[in-house]
Amino acid sequence: KIANLLFEQNKLAATLGSISDGIAVVGNDKKIMIANAAFNEFFEYPQSSAGKLFFEVIRSRKLNARIEEAIKKGDNLRFEETMTTGKICSIHVRPLKDEATLQGILVVLQDVTEKKRIEEIKTDLVGNMSHELKTPITIIKGYLETIQDNLDNAGICKTYIQKALENADRQNSLINDILLLHELETSGDFVMEPVAIREIIAGCVELLRSKAADKGVRIELPEGPHDAALEQVKGNKFLAEEIFFNIIDNAISYNNPSGSVTITVTSREEGTFVSVRDTGIGIPPSVIDRIFERFYRVDKSRSRATGGTGLGLSIVKHAAELMNWEITVSSDRSGSVFTVRVG
């Protein structure tokens, strides 16, 4: 019997220990009877909490008050609480009864921090997307109403038709970027193969030369050594093009008049690196971590003036993750440098 009891006790301990949710049973004497490791971790309690008064272990005034309430009234409670560690927990306090007699309180804590973060991102995304899609439509509608009121004035009609077309193009770009970002987030079918990194960068530069010329920005792409490591890297051509096109496009859009964009490809012991350096407005250190978020703009007025959708760097981030490439950013008042470890 003792052996069987020890086996059941060990089995219960192993089961509780393998559960990521924090679980504890508090007796009527307010002492913790059983608690798993996850429960102690929620409160950063470094040792076993069994036999301790619950308020000696639990660092949450609200949770302690609810446990007291459950012990006195036998209530079944569900609520959320932010712990001192910063984690957001969904908490279930449930009475354990033997017929009508209260034997103790079961406390279950589930970490919902990531779930809450994702919900917040989704909420922000819907709000931002609605705003971004609505703005061009509102502008186009205003231009069309102006044209309708001035049908006999060919000059005004021509001007406002052109502006309406520009905003239609902006909305089309936004929708295309949203669809591309969705494809990157949901698809795992991108084939990894050797790609000619210099050739891809040169193609992106060629596509963007006219935009750079219009802004008076020079694009410098030094030839450098042509060894195999620099010519062929492991990746996906489509994803690589999206990464370098968006980074170089941003370097042009946020540059200063008569500025420059310098692209270098180098091979180091750690791998092959592509750096895109601009002489633009720079990125404040406090927001560098946010620039890859959807619709985040450092300079909103300038982004809208350049026709940016606010999704370019999000596309860059997801494309790089799919190929296991790494991107780092540094910036100061003299400009920004985006460095991509490829392959």
mmCIF file with all atom_site columns, C-alpha atoms in Angstrom, residues 14-157:
data_model
loop_
_atom_site.group_PDB
_atom_site.id
_atom_site.type_symbol
_atom_site.label_atom_id
_atom_site.label_alt_id
_atom_site.label_comp_id
_atom_site.label_asym_id
_atom_site.label_entity_id
_atom_site.label_seq_id
_atom_site.pdbx_PDB_ins_code
_atom_site.Cartn_x
_atom_site.Cartn_y
_atom_site.Cartn_z
_atom_site.occupancy
_atom_site.B_iso_or_equiv
_atom_site.pdbx_formal_charge
_atom_site.auth_seq_id
_atom_site.auth_comp_id
_atom_site.auth_asym_id
_atom_site.auth_atom_id
_atom_site.pdbx_PDB_model_num
ATOM 1   C CA . ALA A 1 14  ? 5.361   14.420 -12.415 1.00 0.00 ? 14  ALA A CA 1
ATOM 2   C CA . THR A 1 15  ? 2.042   15.353 -14.029 1.00 0.00 ? 15  THR A CA 1
ATOM 3   C CA . LEU A 1 16  ? 1.850   18.717 -12.273 1.00 0.00 ? 16  LEU A CA 1
ATOM 4   C CA . GLY A 1 17  ? 5.503   19.406 -13.060 1.00 0.00 ? 17  GLY A CA 1
ATOM 5   C CA . SER A 1 18  ? 4.948   18.916 -16.789 1.00 0.00 ? 18  SER A CA 1
ATOM 6   C CA . ILE A 1 19  ? 2.079   21.443 -16.947 1.00 0.00 ? 19  ILE A CA 1
ATOM 7   C CA . SER A 1 20  ? 3.029   24.973 -18.003 1.00 0.00 ? 20  SER A CA 1
ATOM 8   C CA . ASP A 1 21  ? 0.098   26.537 -16.134 1.00 0.00 ? 21  ASP A CA 1
ATOM 9   C CA . GLY A 1 22  ? 0.695   27.430 -12.505 1.00 0.00 ? 22  GLY A CA 1
ATOM 10  C CA . ILE A 1 23  ? -1.288  25.106 -10.221 1.00 0.00 ? 23  ILE A CA 1
ATOM 11  C CA . ALA A 1 24  ? -1.588  25.157 -6.410  1.00 0.00 ? 24  ALA A CA 1
ATOM 12  C CA . VAL A 1 25  ? -3.962  23.870 -3.750  1.00 0.00 ? 25  VAL A CA 1
ATOM 13  C CA . VAL A 1 26  ? -4.457  26.043 -0.668  1.00 0.00 ? 26  VAL A CA 1
ATOM 14  C CA . GLY A 1 27  ? -5.882  24.416 2.461   1.00 0.00 ? 27  GLY A CA 1
ATOM 15  C CA . ASN A 1 28  ? -8.374  25.861 4.930   1.00 0.00 ? 28  ASN A CA 1
ATOM 16  C CA . ASP A 1 29  ? -5.411  26.785 7.159   1.00 0.00 ? 29  ASP A CA 1
ATOM 17  C CA . LYS A 1 30  ? -4.252  29.112 4.324   1.00 0.00 ? 30  LYS A CA 1
ATOM 18  C CA . LYS A 1 31  ? -1.144  27.017 3.721   1.00 0.00 ? 31  LYS A CA 1
ATOM 19  C CA . ILE A 1 32  ? -0.168  25.756 0.273   1.00 0.00 ? 32  ILE A CA 1
ATOM 20  C CA . MET A 1 33  ? -0.626  21.981 0.185   1.00 0.00 ? 33  MET A CA 1
ATOM 21  C CA . ILE A 1 34  ? 0.617   21.341 -3.387  1.00 0.00 ? 34  ILE A CA 1
ATOM 22  C CA . ALA A 1 35  ? 2.208   23.635 -5.984  1.00 0.00 ? 35  ALA A CA 1
ATOM 23  C CA . ASN A 1 36  ? 4.005   22.903 -9.237  1.00 0.00 ? 36  ASN A CA 1
ATOM 24  C CA . ALA A 1 37  ? 7.209   24.574 -10.440 1.00 0.00 ? 37  ALA A CA 1
ATOM 25  C CA . ALA A 1 38  ? 5.316   26.801 -12.880 1.00 0.00 ? 38  ALA A CA 1
ATOM 26  C CA . PHE A 1 39  ? 3.290   28.263 -9.990  1.00 0.00 ? 39  PHE A CA 1
ATOM 27  C CA . ASN A 1 40  ? 6.475   29.202 -8.103  1.00 0.00 ? 40  ASN A CA 1
ATOM 28  C CA . GLU A 1 41  ? 7.967   30.723 -11.269 1.00 0.00 ? 41  GLU A CA 1
ATOM 29  C CA . PHE A 1 42  ? 4.983   33.050 -11.700 1.00 0.00 ? 42  PHE A CA 1
ATOM 30  C CA . PHE A 1 43  ? 5.935   34.679 -8.394  1.00 0.00 ? 43  PHE A CA 1
ATOM 31  C CA . GLU A 1 44  ? 9.700   34.165 -8.732  1.00 0.00 ? 44  GLU A CA 1
ATOM 32  C CA . TYR A 1 45  ? 9.690   32.036 -5.585  1.00 0.00 ? 45  TYR A CA 1
ATOM 33  C CA . PRO A 1 46  ? 13.058  30.213 -5.595  1.00 0.00 ? 46  PRO A CA 1
ATOM 34  C CA . GLN A 1 47  ? 12.163  27.223 -3.387  1.00 0.00 ? 47  GLN A CA 1
ATOM 35  C CA . SER A 1 48  ? 9.307   24.837 -2.696  1.00 0.00 ? 48  SER A CA 1
ATOM 36  C CA . SER A 1 49  ? 6.190   26.694 -1.583  1.00 0.00 ? 49  SER A CA 1
ATOM 37  C CA . ALA A 1 50  ? 4.485   23.656 -0.042  1.00 0.00 ? 50  ALA A CA 1
ATOM 38  C CA . GLY A 1 51  ? 3.669   24.305 3.607   1.00 0.00 ? 51  GLY A CA 1
ATOM 39  C CA . LYS A 1 52  ? 3.998   28.096 3.237   1.00 0.00 ? 52  LYS A CA 1
ATOM 40  C CA . LEU A 1 53  ? 1.168   30.537 3.869   1.00 0.00 ? 53  LEU A CA 1
ATOM 41  C CA . PHE A 1 54  ? -0.168  31.494 0.432   1.00 0.00 ? 54  PHE A CA 1
ATOM 42  C CA . PHE A 1 55  ? 0.374   35.241 0.949   1.00 0.00 ? 55  PHE A CA 1
ATOM 43  C CA . GLU A 1 56  ? 4.061   34.599 1.684   1.00 0.00 ? 56  GLU A CA 1
ATOM 44  C CA . VAL A 1 57  ? 4.471   33.224 -1.838  1.00 0.00 ? 57  VAL A CA 1
ATOM 45  C CA . ILE A 1 58  ? 1.890   35.085 -3.925  1.00 0.00 ? 58  ILE A CA 1
ATOM 46  C CA . ARG A 1 59  ? 2.912   38.662 -4.664  1.00 0.00 ? 59  ARG A CA 1
ATOM 47  C CA . SER A 1 60  ? -0.437  39.996 -5.772  1.00 0.00 ? 60  SER A CA 1
ATOM 48  C CA . ARG A 1 61  ? -2.787  41.850 -3.472  1.00 0.00 ? 61  ARG A CA 1
ATOM 49  C CA . LYS A 1 62  ? -5.774  41.229 -5.743  1.00 0.00 ? 62  LYS A CA 1
ATOM 50  C CA . LEU A 1 63  ? -5.147  37.472 -6.029  1.00 0.00 ? 63  LEU A CA 1
ATOM 51  C CA . ASN A 1 64  ? -4.591  37.121 -2.276  1.00 0.00 ? 64  ASN A CA 1
ATOM 52  C CA . ALA A 1 65  ? -7.850  38.958 -1.601  1.00 0.00 ? 65  ALA A CA 1
ATOM 53  C CA . ARG A 1 66  ? -9.718  36.657 -4.001  1.00 0.00 ? 66  ARG A CA 1
ATOM 54  C CA . ILE A 1 67  ? -8.270  33.531 -2.366  1.00 0.00 ? 67  ILE A CA 1
ATOM 55  C CA . GLU A 1 68  ? -9.369  34.839 1.050   1.00 0.00 ? 68  GLU A CA 1
ATOM 56  C CA . GLU A 1 69  ? -12.826 35.449 -0.409  1.00 0.00 ? 69  GLU A CA 1
ATOM 57  C CA . ALA A 1 70  ? -12.976 31.926 -1.884  1.00 0.00 ? 70  ALA A CA 1
ATOM 58  C CA . ILE A 1 71  ? -11.937 30.321 1.430   1.00 0.00 ? 71  ILE A CA 1
ATOM 59  C CA . LYS A 1 72  ? -14.629 32.238 3.328   1.00 0.00 ? 72  LYS A CA 1
ATOM 60  C CA . LYS A 1 73  ? -17.491 31.974 0.814   1.00 0.00 ? 73  LYS A CA 1
ATOM 61  C CA . GLY A 1 74  ? -16.561 28.975 -1.348  1.00 0.00 ? 74  GLY A CA 1
ATOM 62  C CA . ASP A 1 75  ? -16.996 31.054 -4.494  1.00 0.00 ? 75  ASP A CA 1
ATOM 63  C CA . ASN A 1 76  ? -15.794 29.994 -7.958  1.00 0.00 ? 76  ASN A CA 1
ATOM 64  C CA . LEU A 1 77  ? -13.867 32.980 -9.400  1.00 0.00 ? 77  LEU A CA 1
ATOM 65  C CA . ARG A 1 78  ? -12.326 33.844 -12.783 1.00 0.00 ? 78  ARG A CA 1
ATOM 66  C CA . PHE A 1 79  ? -10.400 37.045 -13.469 1.00 0.00 ? 79  PHE A CA 1
ATOM 67  C CA . GLU A 1 80  ? -7.223  38.488 -15.024 1.00 0.00 ? 80  GLU A CA 1
ATOM 68  C CA . GLU A 1 81  ? -4.297  40.025 -13.193 1.00 0.00 ? 81  GLU A CA 1
ATOM 69  C CA . THR A 1 82  ? -0.941  41.526 -14.170 1.00 0.00 ? 82  THR A CA 1
ATOM 70  C CA . MET A 1 83  ? 1.850   40.050 -12.057 1.00 0.00 ? 83  MET A CA 1
ATOM 71  C CA . THR A 1 84  ? 4.844   41.973 -10.694 1.00 0.00 ? 84  THR A CA 1
ATOM 72  C CA . THR A 1 85  ? 6.917   40.162 -13.361 1.00 0.00 ? 85  THR A CA 1
ATOM 73  C CA . GLY A 1 86  ? 4.847   41.896 -16.059 1.00 0.00 ? 86  GLY A CA 1
ATOM 74  C CA . LYS A 1 87  ? 3.041   38.706 -17.118 1.00 0.00 ? 87  LYS A CA 1
ATOM 75  C CA . ILE A 1 88  ? -0.713  38.885 -17.663 1.00 0.00 ? 88  ILE A CA 1
ATOM 76  C CA . CYS A 1 89  ? -2.466  35.886 -16.121 1.00 0.00 ? 89  CYS A CA 1
ATOM 77  C CA . SER A 1 90  ? -5.908  34.399 -16.515 1.00 0.00 ? 90  SER A CA 1
ATOM 78  C CA . ILE A 1 91  ? -6.688  33.094 -13.026 1.00 0.00 ? 91  ILE A CA 1
ATOM 79  C CA . HIS A 1 92  ? -9.240  30.515 -11.920 1.00 0.00 ? 92  HIS A CA 1
ATOM 80  C CA . VAL A 1 93  ? -9.877  30.128 -8.170  1.00 0.00 ? 93  VAL A CA 1
ATOM 81  C CA . ARG A 1 94  ? -12.051 27.094 -7.538  1.00 0.00 ? 94  ARG A CA 1
ATOM 82  C CA . PRO A 1 95  ? -13.241 25.605 -4.222  1.00 0.00 ? 95  PRO A CA 1
ATOM 83  C CA . LEU A 1 96  ? -12.548 21.911 -3.553  1.00 0.00 ? 96  LEU A CA 1
ATOM 84  C CA . LYS A 1 97  ? -15.466 20.392 -1.654  1.00 0.00 ? 97  LYS A CA 1
ATOM 85  C CA . ASP A 1 98  ? -16.195 17.041 -0.089  1.00 0.00 ? 98  ASP A CA 1
ATOM 86  C CA . GLU A 1 99  ? -19.981 17.026 -0.382  1.00 0.00 ? 99  GLU A CA 1
ATOM 87  C CA . ALA A 1 100 ? -20.828 20.312 1.392   1.00 0.00 ? 100 ALA A CA 1
ATOM 88  C CA . THR A 1 101 ? -17.525 20.734 3.251   1.00 0.00 ? 101 THR A CA 1
ATOM 89  C CA . LEU A 1 102 ? -14.805 22.976 1.841   1.00 0.00 ? 102 LEU A CA 1
ATOM 90  C CA . GLN A 1 103 ? -11.500 21.076 1.739   1.00 0.00 ? 103 GLN A CA 1
ATOM 91  C CA . GLY A 1 104 ? -9.356  23.742 0.096   1.00 0.00 ? 104 GLY A CA 1
ATOM 92  C CA . ILE A 1 105 ? -8.926  26.062 -2.872  1.00 0.00 ? 105 ILE A CA 1
ATOM 93  C CA . LEU A 1 106 ? -7.523  25.195 -6.299  1.00 0.00 ? 106 LEU A CA 1
ATOM 94  C CA . VAL A 1 107 ? -5.650  28.086 -7.917  1.00 0.00 ? 107 VAL A CA 1
ATOM 95  C CA . VAL A 1 108 ? -4.790  27.869 -11.636 1.00 0.00 ? 108 VAL A CA 1
ATOM 96  C CA . LEU A 1 109 ? -2.759  30.581 -13.405 1.00 0.00 ? 109 LEU A CA 1
ATOM 97  C CA . GLN A 1 110 ? -2.465  30.686 -17.198 1.00 0.00 ? 110 GLN A CA 1
ATOM 98  C CA . ASP A 1 111 ? 0.001   33.045 -18.875 1.00 0.00 ? 111 ASP A CA 1
ATOM 99  C CA . VAL A 1 112 ? -1.975  34.973 -21.538 1.00 0.00 ? 112 VAL A CA 1
ATOM 100 C CA . THR A 1 113 ? 0.624   37.713 -22.129 1.00 0.00 ? 113 THR A CA 1
ATOM 101 C CA . GLU A 1 114 ? 1.362   36.625 -25.696 1.00 0.00 ? 114 GLU A CA 1
ATOM 102 C CA . LYS A 1 115 ? -2.329  36.134 -26.448 1.00 0.00 ? 115 LYS A CA 1
ATOM 103 C CA . LYS A 1 116 ? -3.078  39.674 -25.251 1.00 0.00 ? 116 LYS A CA 1
ATOM 104 C CA . ARG A 1 117 ? -0.177  41.050 -27.295 1.00 0.00 ? 117 ARG A CA 1
ATOM 105 C CA . ILE A 1 118 ? -1.467  39.336 -30.451 1.00 0.00 ? 118 ILE A CA 1
ATOM 106 C CA . GLU A 1 119 ? -4.997  40.619 -29.797 1.00 0.00 ? 119 GLU A CA 1
ATOM 107 C CA . GLU A 1 120 ? -3.613  44.137 -29.402 1.00 0.00 ? 120 GLU A CA 1
ATOM 108 C CA . ILE A 1 121 ? -1.628  43.805 -32.642 1.00 0.00 ? 121 ILE A CA 1
ATOM 109 C CA . LYS A 1 122 ? -4.743  42.570 -34.478 1.00 0.00 ? 122 LYS A CA 1
ATOM 110 C CA . THR A 1 123 ? -6.808  45.452 -33.109 1.00 0.00 ? 123 THR A CA 1
ATOM 111 C CA . ASP A 1 124 ? -4.151  47.973 -34.128 1.00 0.00 ? 124 ASP A CA 1
ATOM 112 C CA . LEU A 1 125 ? -3.801  46.324 -37.541 1.00 0.00 ? 125 LEU A CA 1
ATOM 113 C CA . VAL A 1 126 ? -7.532  46.515 -38.276 1.00 0.00 ? 126 VAL A CA 1
ATOM 114 C CA . GLY A 1 127 ? -7.653  50.145 -37.135 1.00 0.00 ? 127 GLY A CA 1
ATOM 115 C CA . ASN A 1 128 ? -4.564  51.117 -39.138 1.00 0.00 ? 128 ASN A CA 1
ATOM 116 C CA . MET A 1 129 ? -5.686  49.214 -42.226 1.00 0.00 ? 129 MET A CA 1
ATOM 117 C CA . SER A 1 130 ? -9.129  50.803 -42.137 1.00 0.00 ? 130 SER A CA 1
ATOM 118 C CA . HIS A 1 131 ? -7.558  54.245 -41.842 1.00 0.00 ? 131 HIS A CA 1
ATOM 119 C CA . GLU A 1 132 ? -4.994  53.601 -44.587 1.00 0.00 ? 132 GLU A CA 1
ATOM 120 C CA . LEU A 1 133 ? -7.635  52.281 -47.012 1.00 0.00 ? 133 LEU A CA 1
ATOM 121 C CA . LYS A 1 134 ? -10.176 54.978 -46.199 1.00 0.00 ? 134 LYS A CA 1
ATOM 122 C CA . THR A 1 135 ? -7.815  57.933 -46.716 1.00 0.00 ? 135 THR A CA 1
ATOM 123 C CA . PRO A 1 136 ? -7.215  57.500 -50.491 1.00 0.00 ? 136 PRO A CA 1
ATOM 124 C CA . ILE A 1 137 ? -10.913 56.798 -51.074 1.00 0.00 ? 137 ILE A CA 1
ATOM 125 C CA . THR A 1 138 ? -11.883 60.009 -49.263 1.00 0.00 ? 138 THR A CA 1
ATOM 126 C CA . ILE A 1 139 ? -9.326  61.995 -51.266 1.00 0.00 ? 139 ILE A CA 1
ATOM 127 C CA . ILE A 1 140 ? -10.420 60.465 -54.592 1.00 0.00 ? 140 ILE A CA 1
ATOM 128 C CA . LYS A 1 141 ? -14.069 61.197 -53.762 1.00 0.00 ? 141 LYS A CA 1
ATOM 129 C CA . GLY A 1 142 ? -13.184 64.828 -53.036 1.00 0.00 ? 142 GLY A CA 1
ATOM 130 C CA . TYR A 1 143 ? -11.348 65.193 -56.357 1.00 0.00 ? 143 TYR A CA 1
ATOM 131 C CA . LEU A 1 144 ? -14.220 63.624 -58.297 1.00 0.00 ? 144 LEU A CA 1
ATOM 132 C CA . GLU A 1 145 ? -16.740 65.959 -56.638 1.00 0.00 ? 145 GLU A CA 1
ATOM 133 C CA . THR A 1 146 ? -14.542 68.926 -57.596 1.00 0.00 ? 146 THR A CA 1
ATOM 134 C CA . ILE A 1 147 ? -14.383 67.681 -61.207 1.00 0.00 ? 147 ILE A CA 1
ATOM 135 C CA . GLN A 1 148 ? -18.170 67.231 -61.244 1.00 0.00 ? 148 GLN A CA 1
ATOM 136 C CA . ASP A 1 149 ? -18.614 70.869 -60.180 1.00 0.00 ? 149 ASP A CA 1
ATOM 137 C CA . ASN A 1 150 ? -16.145 72.124 -62.814 1.00 0.00 ? 150 ASN A CA 1
ATOM 138 C CA . LEU A 1 151 ? -16.896 70.058 -65.931 1.00 0.00 ? 151 LEU A CA 1
ATOM 139 C CA . ASP A 1 152 ? -16.611 73.141 -68.141 1.00 0.00 ? 152 ASP A CA 1
ATOM 140 C CA . ASN A 1 153 ? -13.060 73.890 -66.908 1.00 0.00 ? 153 ASN A CA 1
ATOM 141 C CA . ALA A 1 154 ? -10.696 71.516 -68.712 1.00 0.00 ? 154 ALA A CA 1
ATOM 142 C CA . GLY A 1 155 ? -7.623  72.689 -66.761 1.00 0.00 ? 155 GLY A CA 1
ATOM 143 C CA . ILE A 1 156 ? -9.137  71.959 -63.331 1.00 0.00 ? 156 ILE A CA 1
ATOM 144 C CA . CYS A 1 157 ? -10.539 68.633 -64.537 1.00 0.00 ? 157 CYS A CA 1
#
